[in-house]
Tab-separated table of C-alpha atoms and ligand atoms in Angstrom:
chain	number	residue	atom	x	y	z
A	1	MET	CA	126.770	97.720	100.803
A	2	THR	CA	127.051	101.188	99.292
A	3	GLU	CA	124.524	103.807	100.328
A	4	LEU	CA	121.211	103.473	98.483
A	5	PRO	CA	119.889	106.655	96.846
A	6	PRO	CA	116.557	107.975	98.138
A	7	MET	CA	113.249	107.064	96.482
A	8	ASP	CA	110.623	109.650	95.585
A	9	VAL	CA	107.881	108.161	97.778
A	10	ALA	CA	105.934	111.392	98.282
A	11	GLY	CA	105.791	111.951	94.512
A	12	ARG	CA	103.658	108.838	94.067
A	13	LEU	CA	100.506	110.131	95.753
A	14	PRO	CA	99.760	112.934	93.288
A	15	ARG	CA	99.940	110.379	90.460
A	16	LEU	CA	97.551	108.066	92.285
A	17	ARG	CA	95.155	110.930	92.968
A	18	ALA	CA	95.218	111.833	89.276
A	19	SER	CA	93.958	108.332	88.439
A	20	LEU	CA	90.995	108.306	90.831
A	21	ALA	CA	88.482	110.166	88.676
A	22	GLY	CA	89.121	107.833	85.737
A	23	ALA	CA	88.353	104.907	88.026
A	24	GLY	CA	85.057	106.484	89.090
A	25	ALA	CA	86.149	107.038	92.683
A	26	ASP	CA	86.376	110.125	94.907
A	27	ALA	CA	88.765	108.394	97.296
A	28	LEU	CA	90.663	105.112	97.516
A	29	LEU	CA	90.885	102.835	100.524
A	30	VAL	CA	94.263	101.125	100.111
A	31	THR	CA	94.223	97.749	101.862
A	32	ARG	CA	97.129	95.922	100.187
A	33	LEU	CA	100.106	96.372	102.501
A	34	VAL	CA	102.585	96.342	99.635
A	35	ASN	CA	100.723	99.269	98.070
A	36	ILE	CA	100.661	101.089	101.420
A	37	ARG	CA	104.416	100.601	101.603
A	38	TYR	CA	104.828	101.983	98.093
A	39	LEU	CA	102.766	105.083	98.878
A	40	THR	CA	104.016	105.844	102.392
A	41	GLY	CA	107.207	103.925	103.172
A	42	PHE	CA	105.422	102.049	105.987
A	43	THR	CA	106.688	98.470	106.301
A	44	GLY	CA	104.516	97.130	109.141
A	45	SER	CA	102.017	94.291	108.936
A	46	ALA	CA	98.765	96.143	109.687
A	47	GLY	CA	97.342	99.383	108.360
A	48	LEU	CA	94.883	101.116	106.068
A	49	LEU	CA	95.471	104.165	103.921
A	50	LEU	CA	92.628	106.453	102.881
A	51	VAL	CA	93.603	108.616	99.909
A	52	GLN	CA	91.333	111.589	99.272
A	53	PRO	CA	92.023	114.468	96.884
A	54	ASP	CA	93.368	116.802	99.601
A	55	ASP	CA	93.661	114.532	102.552
A	56	LEU	CA	95.657	111.482	103.507
A	57	VAL	CA	94.834	109.333	106.532
A	58	PHE	CA	96.912	106.373	107.634
A	59	VAL	CA	95.707	104.157	110.458
A	60	THR	CA	97.559	101.343	112.149
A	61	ASP	CA	97.636	99.681	115.552
A	62	GLY	CA	99.642	100.385	118.673
A	63	ARG	CA	102.532	98.123	117.736
A	64	TYR	CA	103.425	100.552	114.961
A	65	ARG	CA	102.810	103.898	116.716
A	66	ASP	CA	106.416	105.040	116.501
A	67	GLN	CA	107.412	103.124	113.388
A	68	ALA	CA	104.549	104.635	111.368
A	69	ALA	CA	105.444	108.180	112.378
A	70	ASP	CA	109.131	107.610	111.680
A	71	GLN	CA	108.696	105.913	108.321
A	72	LEU	CA	106.140	108.355	106.919
A	73	ALA	CA	108.294	111.284	108.026
A	74	ALA	CA	111.407	109.716	106.489
A	75	ALA	CA	109.523	109.261	103.209
A	76	GLY	CA	108.333	112.885	103.266
A	77	VAL	CA	104.691	111.768	103.339
A	78	ASP	CA	102.356	114.119	105.152
A	79	ALA	CA	99.403	112.171	106.589
A	80	ASP	CA	97.135	112.181	109.613
A	81	ILE	CA	98.234	109.081	111.464
A	82	GLY	CA	95.668	107.295	113.593
A	83	VAL	CA	96.701	104.610	116.060
A	84	GLY	CA	94.315	102.108	117.641
A	85	LEU	CA	95.431	101.021	121.061
A	86	THR	CA	92.817	98.940	122.830
A	87	ALA	CA	90.173	96.841	121.081
A	88	GLY	CA	90.820	94.193	118.408
A	89	ARG	CA	93.441	95.597	116.113
A	90	GLN	CA	91.587	95.305	112.849
A	91	ARG	CA	88.421	96.773	114.379
A	92	GLU	CA	90.204	99.823	115.697
A	93	ILE	CA	91.867	100.442	112.380
A	94	LEU	CA	88.582	100.149	110.501
A	95	ALA	CA	86.743	102.422	112.923
A	96	ALA	CA	89.371	105.102	112.405
A	97	ALA	CA	89.223	104.697	108.627
A	98	ALA	CA	85.407	104.849	108.724
A	99	ALA	CA	85.494	108.107	110.673
A	100	ALA	CA	87.921	109.609	108.167
A	101	ALA	CA	85.792	108.471	105.210
A	102	ALA	CA	82.463	109.702	106.603
A	103	ALA	CA	82.023	112.342	103.896
A	104	VAL	CA	83.277	110.291	100.924
A	105	GLY	CA	80.708	109.706	98.156
A	106	ARG	CA	82.312	107.057	95.916
A	107	LEU	CA	84.874	105.050	97.848
A	108	GLY	CA	87.218	102.974	95.715
A	109	LEU	CA	88.296	99.575	96.996
A	110	GLU	CA	91.148	97.454	95.681
A	111	ALA	CA	88.914	94.803	94.161
A	112	LEU	CA	91.704	92.287	93.577
A	113	ALA	CA	92.656	92.307	97.261
A	114	VAL	CA	89.359	92.718	99.144
A	115	THR	CA	87.574	89.491	100.009
A	116	TRP	CA	83.848	88.974	99.587
A	117	ALA	CA	83.455	88.944	103.378
A	118	GLN	CA	85.372	92.215	103.756
A	119	GLN	CA	83.354	93.890	101.041
A	120	ARG	CA	80.119	92.945	102.806
A	121	GLU	CA	81.432	94.214	106.121
A	122	PHE	CA	82.679	97.460	104.563
A	123	ALA	CA	79.249	98.033	102.999
A	124	SER	CA	77.141	97.182	106.044
A	125	THR	CA	79.261	98.250	109.001
A	126	TRP	CA	82.049	100.634	108.152
A	127	PHE	CA	81.121	102.682	105.100
A	128	PRO	CA	77.301	102.405	104.870
A	129	SER	CA	76.800	105.869	103.419
A	130	ALA	CA	79.457	105.542	100.686
A	131	GLU	CA	79.027	104.006	97.270
A	132	LEU	CA	81.717	101.315	97.116
A	133	VAL	CA	83.511	101.220	93.751
A	134	ALA	CA	85.617	98.273	92.573
A	135	THR	CA	88.971	99.509	91.266
A	136	GLU	CA	91.698	97.315	89.795
A	137	GLY	CA	95.425	97.860	89.787
A	138	LEU	CA	95.568	101.646	90.314
A	139	VAL	CA	98.650	101.514	92.555
A	140	GLU	CA	100.071	98.500	90.709
A	141	ALA	CA	99.989	100.519	87.479
A	142	LEU	CA	102.147	103.213	89.098
A	143	ARG	CA	104.502	100.604	90.529
A	144	LYS	CA	105.418	99.352	87.036
A	145	GLU	CA	107.646	102.360	86.396
A	146	LYS	CA	110.572	102.385	88.802
A	147	ASP	CA	112.370	105.552	89.911
A	148	ALA	CA	116.159	105.748	90.240
A	149	GLY	CA	116.043	104.802	93.908
A	150	GLU	CA	113.973	101.704	93.192
A	151	LEU	CA	116.252	100.666	90.327
A	152	ALA	CA	119.273	101.004	92.611
A	153	ARG	CA	117.650	98.654	95.128
A	154	ILE	CA	116.736	96.026	92.523
A	155	ALA	CA	120.228	96.289	91.034
A	156	ALA	CA	121.765	95.816	94.488
A	157	ALA	CA	119.576	92.745	95.055
A	158	ALA	CA	120.596	91.356	91.660
A	159	SER	CA	124.255	91.932	92.353
A	160	ILE	CA	124.009	90.150	95.721
A	161	ALA	CA	122.470	87.154	93.930
A	162	ASP	CA	125.257	87.224	91.301
A	163	ASP	CA	127.902	87.170	94.029
A	164	ALA	CA	126.072	84.439	95.950
A	165	LEU	CA	126.075	82.196	92.903
A	166	ALA	CA	129.770	82.811	92.263
A	167	SER	CA	130.583	81.833	95.844
A	168	VAL	CA	128.376	78.709	95.824
A	169	LEU	CA	129.262	77.274	92.382
A	170	PRO	CA	132.322	75.414	93.735
A	171	GLN	CA	129.997	73.582	96.140
A	172	ILE	CA	127.776	72.273	93.341
A	173	VAL	CA	129.433	68.900	92.932
A	174	GLY	CA	128.201	65.376	92.383
A	175	GLY	CA	126.660	64.134	95.658
A	176	ALA	CA	125.712	67.545	97.075
A	177	THR	CA	121.963	67.642	97.649
A	178	GLU	CA	119.587	70.202	96.180
A	179	ARG	CA	118.842	71.355	99.720
A	180	ASP	CA	122.541	71.840	100.529
A	181	VAL	CA	122.947	74.119	97.533
A	182	ALA	CA	119.732	76.060	98.254
A	183	ILE	CA	120.773	76.680	101.860
A	184	GLU	CA	124.211	77.870	100.759
A	185	LEU	CA	122.676	80.285	98.243
A	186	ASP	CA	120.302	81.693	100.875
A	187	PHE	CA	123.133	82.057	103.368
A	188	ALA	CA	125.418	83.747	100.845
A	189	MET	CA	122.661	86.226	99.928
A	190	ARG	CA	122.030	87.078	103.602
A	191	ARG	CA	125.717	87.465	104.237
A	192	GLY	CA	125.945	89.679	101.144
A	193	GLY	CA	123.445	92.132	102.612
A	194	ALA	CA	120.038	90.788	101.530
A	195	SER	CA	117.233	90.910	104.078
A	196	GLY	CA	116.239	87.484	102.732
A	197	PRO	CA	115.533	85.521	99.571
A	198	SER	CA	112.882	87.046	97.292
A	199	PHE	CA	111.094	83.648	97.145
A	200	GLU	CA	111.880	80.092	98.161
A	201	THR	CA	115.112	79.254	96.345
A	202	ILE	CA	114.730	76.584	93.671
A	203	VAL	CA	117.503	74.047	93.133
A	204	ALA	CA	116.219	71.205	90.958
A	205	ALA	CA	118.446	68.569	89.390
A	206	GLY	CA	117.799	65.785	86.904
A	207	PRO	CA	114.124	64.759	86.749
A	208	ASN	CA	113.189	67.327	89.428
A	209	GLY	CA	114.259	70.070	87.034
A	210	ALA	CA	111.348	69.147	84.761
A	211	LYS	CA	109.009	70.678	87.376
A	212	PRO	CA	109.404	74.436	86.929
A	213	HIS	CA	108.728	75.203	90.616
A	214	ALA	CA	110.218	72.131	92.274
A	215	ARG	CA	111.229	72.455	95.915
A	216	PRO	CA	114.813	71.567	96.830
A	217	SER	CA	114.942	67.951	97.986
A	218	ALA	CA	117.430	65.707	99.753
A	219	ARG	CA	118.229	64.074	96.410
A	220	PRO	CA	121.961	64.167	95.611
A	221	ILE	CA	122.914	65.914	92.384
A	222	GLY	CA	124.399	63.492	89.872
A	223	ARG	CA	127.232	64.172	87.451
A	224	GLY	CA	125.998	64.982	83.978
A	225	GLU	CA	122.550	66.116	85.211
A	226	LEU	CA	121.085	69.508	84.480
A	227	VAL	CA	120.582	71.639	87.610
A	228	VAL	CA	118.122	74.542	87.565
A	229	LEU	CA	118.945	77.296	90.099
A	230	ASP	CA	116.257	79.994	90.429
A	231	PHE	CA	116.676	82.509	93.214
A	232	GLY	CA	116.803	86.161	94.151
A	233	ALA	CA	117.541	88.567	96.968
A	234	VAL	CA	115.594	91.333	98.701
A	235	VAL	CA	117.177	94.725	99.425
A	236	ASP	CA	115.103	97.331	101.251
A	237	GLY	CA	111.922	95.566	100.122
A	238	TYR	CA	112.925	95.214	96.456
A	239	CYS	CA	113.419	91.821	94.798
A	240	SER	CA	115.688	90.372	92.147
A	241	ASP	CA	115.099	87.184	90.156
A	242	MET	CA	117.568	85.048	88.215
A	243	THR	CA	117.767	81.494	86.889
A	244	ARG	CA	120.845	79.666	85.696
A	245	THR	CA	121.068	76.064	84.504
A	246	VAL	CA	124.331	74.264	85.184
A	247	CYS	CA	125.696	70.754	84.888
A	248	VAL	CA	128.332	68.959	86.942
A	249	GLY	CA	130.589	67.911	84.093
A	250	GLU	CA	129.345	67.640	80.512
A	251	PRO	CA	125.642	66.745	80.106
A	252	ALA	CA	125.300	62.973	79.990
A	253	ASP	CA	122.328	63.252	77.667
A	254	PRO	CA	122.650	64.820	74.170
A	255	THR	CA	119.019	65.978	74.294
A	256	ALA	CA	119.762	67.896	77.507
A	257	ALA	CA	122.663	69.659	75.799
A	258	ARG	CA	120.387	70.613	72.903
A	259	MET	CA	117.708	71.891	75.310
A	260	VAL	CA	120.278	74.234	76.861
A	261	GLU	CA	121.358	75.541	73.464
A	262	VAL	CA	117.747	76.197	72.388
A	263	VAL	CA	116.714	77.882	75.649
A	264	ALA	CA	119.829	80.077	75.569
A	265	ARG	CA	118.948	81.243	72.038
A	266	SER	CA	115.315	81.747	73.050
A	267	GLN	CA	116.303	83.821	76.066
A	268	ALA	CA	118.700	85.957	74.014
A	269	ALA	CA	115.940	86.593	71.460
A	270	GLY	CA	113.548	87.615	74.241
A	271	VAL	CA	116.083	90.002	75.762
A	272	ALA	CA	116.719	91.496	72.308
A	273	ALA	CA	112.973	92.187	71.952
A	274	VAL	CA	112.766	94.183	75.196
A	275	ARG	CA	112.602	97.954	74.635
A	276	ALA	CA	110.294	100.848	75.402
A	277	GLY	CA	107.165	100.662	73.268
A	278	ALA	CA	107.385	96.914	72.651
A	279	ARG	CA	104.335	94.907	73.544
A	280	ALA	CA	105.024	92.358	76.245
A	281	LYS	CA	103.471	89.659	74.076
A	282	GLU	CA	106.099	90.344	71.371
A	283	VAL	CA	108.807	89.421	73.871
A	284	ASP	CA	106.916	86.231	74.662
A	285	ASP	CA	106.582	85.530	70.921
A	286	ALA	CA	110.313	85.995	70.370
A	287	CYS	CA	111.120	83.384	73.018
A	288	ARG	CA	108.329	80.972	72.178
A	289	THR	CA	109.003	80.877	68.424
A	290	ILE	CA	112.517	79.543	68.888
A	291	ILE	CA	111.413	76.851	71.322
A	292	ALA	CA	108.492	75.864	69.091
A	293	GLU	CA	110.814	75.605	66.062
A	294	ALA	CA	112.932	73.164	68.045
A	295	GLY	CA	109.791	71.056	68.530
A	296	TRP	CA	109.346	71.794	72.222
A	297	GLY	CA	106.534	74.343	72.185
A	298	ASP	CA	104.460	72.144	74.482
A	299	ALA	CA	107.344	71.803	76.944
A	300	PHE	CA	107.596	75.567	77.621
A	301	LEU	CA	105.173	75.395	80.529
A	302	HIS	CA	104.849	79.020	81.669
A	303	GLY	CA	104.793	82.647	80.586
A	304	THR	CA	108.038	84.286	79.478
A	305	GLY	CA	108.390	86.714	82.353
A	306	HIS	CA	106.984	89.185	84.838
A	307	GLY	CA	107.597	92.530	86.444
A	308	VAL	CA	109.805	92.630	89.531
A	309	GLY	CA	109.830	95.206	92.313
A	310	LEU	CA	108.372	95.215	95.805
A	311	GLU	CA	106.846	91.875	94.791
A	312	ILE	CA	108.643	89.063	93.023
A	313	HIS	CA	105.752	88.817	90.555
A	314	GLU	CA	104.069	92.079	89.604
A	315	ALA	CA	102.949	94.001	86.540
A	316	PRO	CA	103.694	93.983	83.670
A	317	ARG	CA	103.153	90.383	82.641
A	318	VAL	CA	105.276	89.038	79.788
A	319	ALA	CA	103.047	86.381	78.253
A	320	ALA	CA	101.132	85.567	75.086
A	321	SER	CA	97.906	86.766	76.726
A	322	SER	CA	99.385	89.998	78.129
A	323	ALA	CA	97.921	93.347	77.061
A	324	ASP	CA	100.831	95.240	78.654
A	325	SER	CA	103.319	97.388	76.772
A	326	LEU	CA	106.820	98.040	78.041
A	327	ALA	CA	107.992	101.522	78.987
A	328	VAL	CA	111.228	103.102	80.189
A	329	GLY	CA	111.830	102.162	83.821
A	330	HIS	CA	109.827	98.947	83.793
A	331	VAL	CA	111.699	96.000	85.292
A	332	VAL	CA	110.876	92.615	83.790
A	333	THR	CA	112.285	89.128	83.628
A	334	VAL	CA	112.821	87.038	80.508
A	335	GLU	CA	112.872	83.371	81.496
A	336	PRO	CA	111.967	80.808	78.872
A	337	GLY	CA	112.338	77.130	79.750
A	338	VAL	CA	111.935	73.613	78.419
A	339	TYR	CA	110.828	70.805	80.729
A	340	LEU	CA	110.974	67.154	79.702
A	341	PRO	CA	110.547	64.520	82.425
A	342	GLU	CA	112.993	62.097	80.762
A	343	HIS	CA	115.705	64.730	80.243
A	344	GLY	CA	115.220	67.296	83.019
A	345	GLY	CA	114.640	71.018	82.821
A	346	VAL	CA	116.349	74.113	81.496
A	347	ARG	CA	115.459	77.687	82.367
A	348	ILE	CA	117.545	80.813	81.916
A	349	GLU	CA	116.329	84.069	83.441
A	350	ASP	CA	117.545	87.622	83.771
A	351	THR	CA	116.035	90.669	85.413
A	352	LEU	CA	116.137	93.637	83.006
A	353	VAL	CA	115.384	97.363	83.091
A	354	VAL	CA	113.593	98.642	80.006
A	355	THR	CA	115.355	101.557	78.303
A	356	GLU	CA	114.463	103.764	75.332
A	357	ASP	CA	116.160	101.537	72.766
A	358	GLY	CA	116.580	98.228	74.566
A	359	CYS	CA	117.276	97.112	78.077
A	360	ARG	CA	119.940	96.947	80.741
A	361	ARG	CA	120.633	93.616	82.418
A	362	LEU	CA	120.687	93.687	86.218
A	363	THR	CA	121.525	90.000	86.757
A	364	ASN	CA	125.002	89.484	85.362
A	365	ALA	CA	126.122	86.060	86.584
A	366	PRO	CA	127.812	84.068	83.779
A	367	LYS	CA	125.661	81.561	81.918
A	368	ASP	CA	128.315	78.856	81.568
A	369	LEU	CA	126.704	75.446	81.677
A	370	VAL	CA	129.497	73.107	82.635
A	371	LEU	CA	130.970	73.009	86.137
A	372	GLN	CA	134.055	70.827	86.345
B	1	ZN	ZN1	113.076	83.191	88.889
B	2	ZN	ZN1	110.909	84.916	87.484
């Protein structure tokens, strides 16, 4: 794989700090590990980050003593790093965070990630003198807009998935099982440089395709059946997401062929609606209108798309109920589908970067339906 350009990790903290006052907090206790990774470069499985206006404290346990120092330094993030070594890991980490937060007045918590039990323990045991403030999506809001380094990682993940599909298509033949194909896709992505799949690969043929999130089964793929392939790769923590629908030979069922034609038009209309300033719900509308006109509005069983980045599903949401607007540097999917138990399922999905006047497609695998 070619060298990935650096990301501006250290530049994210000032933007987070600028959002604290608006959220009614003097400091933020970051507990979601994916947000800690975004803000510091740390990729371990335990840690807390206390963000104050002029102070940054990161605490983790002994397993990550060296990794934490190395990763924060590599990211150019200047923090006091505390390492618990003896008692229960979580307890040590919390005690260190509590000491660092002793003088904080209004301490923001990530309300969508903190459990009721944790909140009670924070209030009674660890931060009794602070006023705990529920904040929502402060780091997630920053994560929507990707920098050049992040875009390069998502593009690399998308390109690995494109190549994996190209190498596996010849193995999608009548009699191959869904599981066979899923395993081959996962293997091809790993061999292509992915650290893993970005979610459990979906290969769903015939009636299984009518379940949008079916798990690959031992059922052999039949000739003339629609096969939904939904998968993605991870590169340096960043995900890609793509769905293609194929058929071994011509579709046996004329309705299935029509479903493919309608979903392809719907997806193209959604992609055409993606640009900076567009409301995410307009993209959903563009896709949904075409499917509804074909009479299958009730068979489009999910939202049109989602943001993609460190998580496979993140902000912004592309759905009828979304209040999000798209901006330059957002990465979203457009993935309409039609699911009919008697005919199977069709979904077509691309991962796109929003630009000033449109979007750039990161998933470029061909959309040809028929495999001979
Ligand atoms: Zn997908
Ligand atoms: Zn998706």
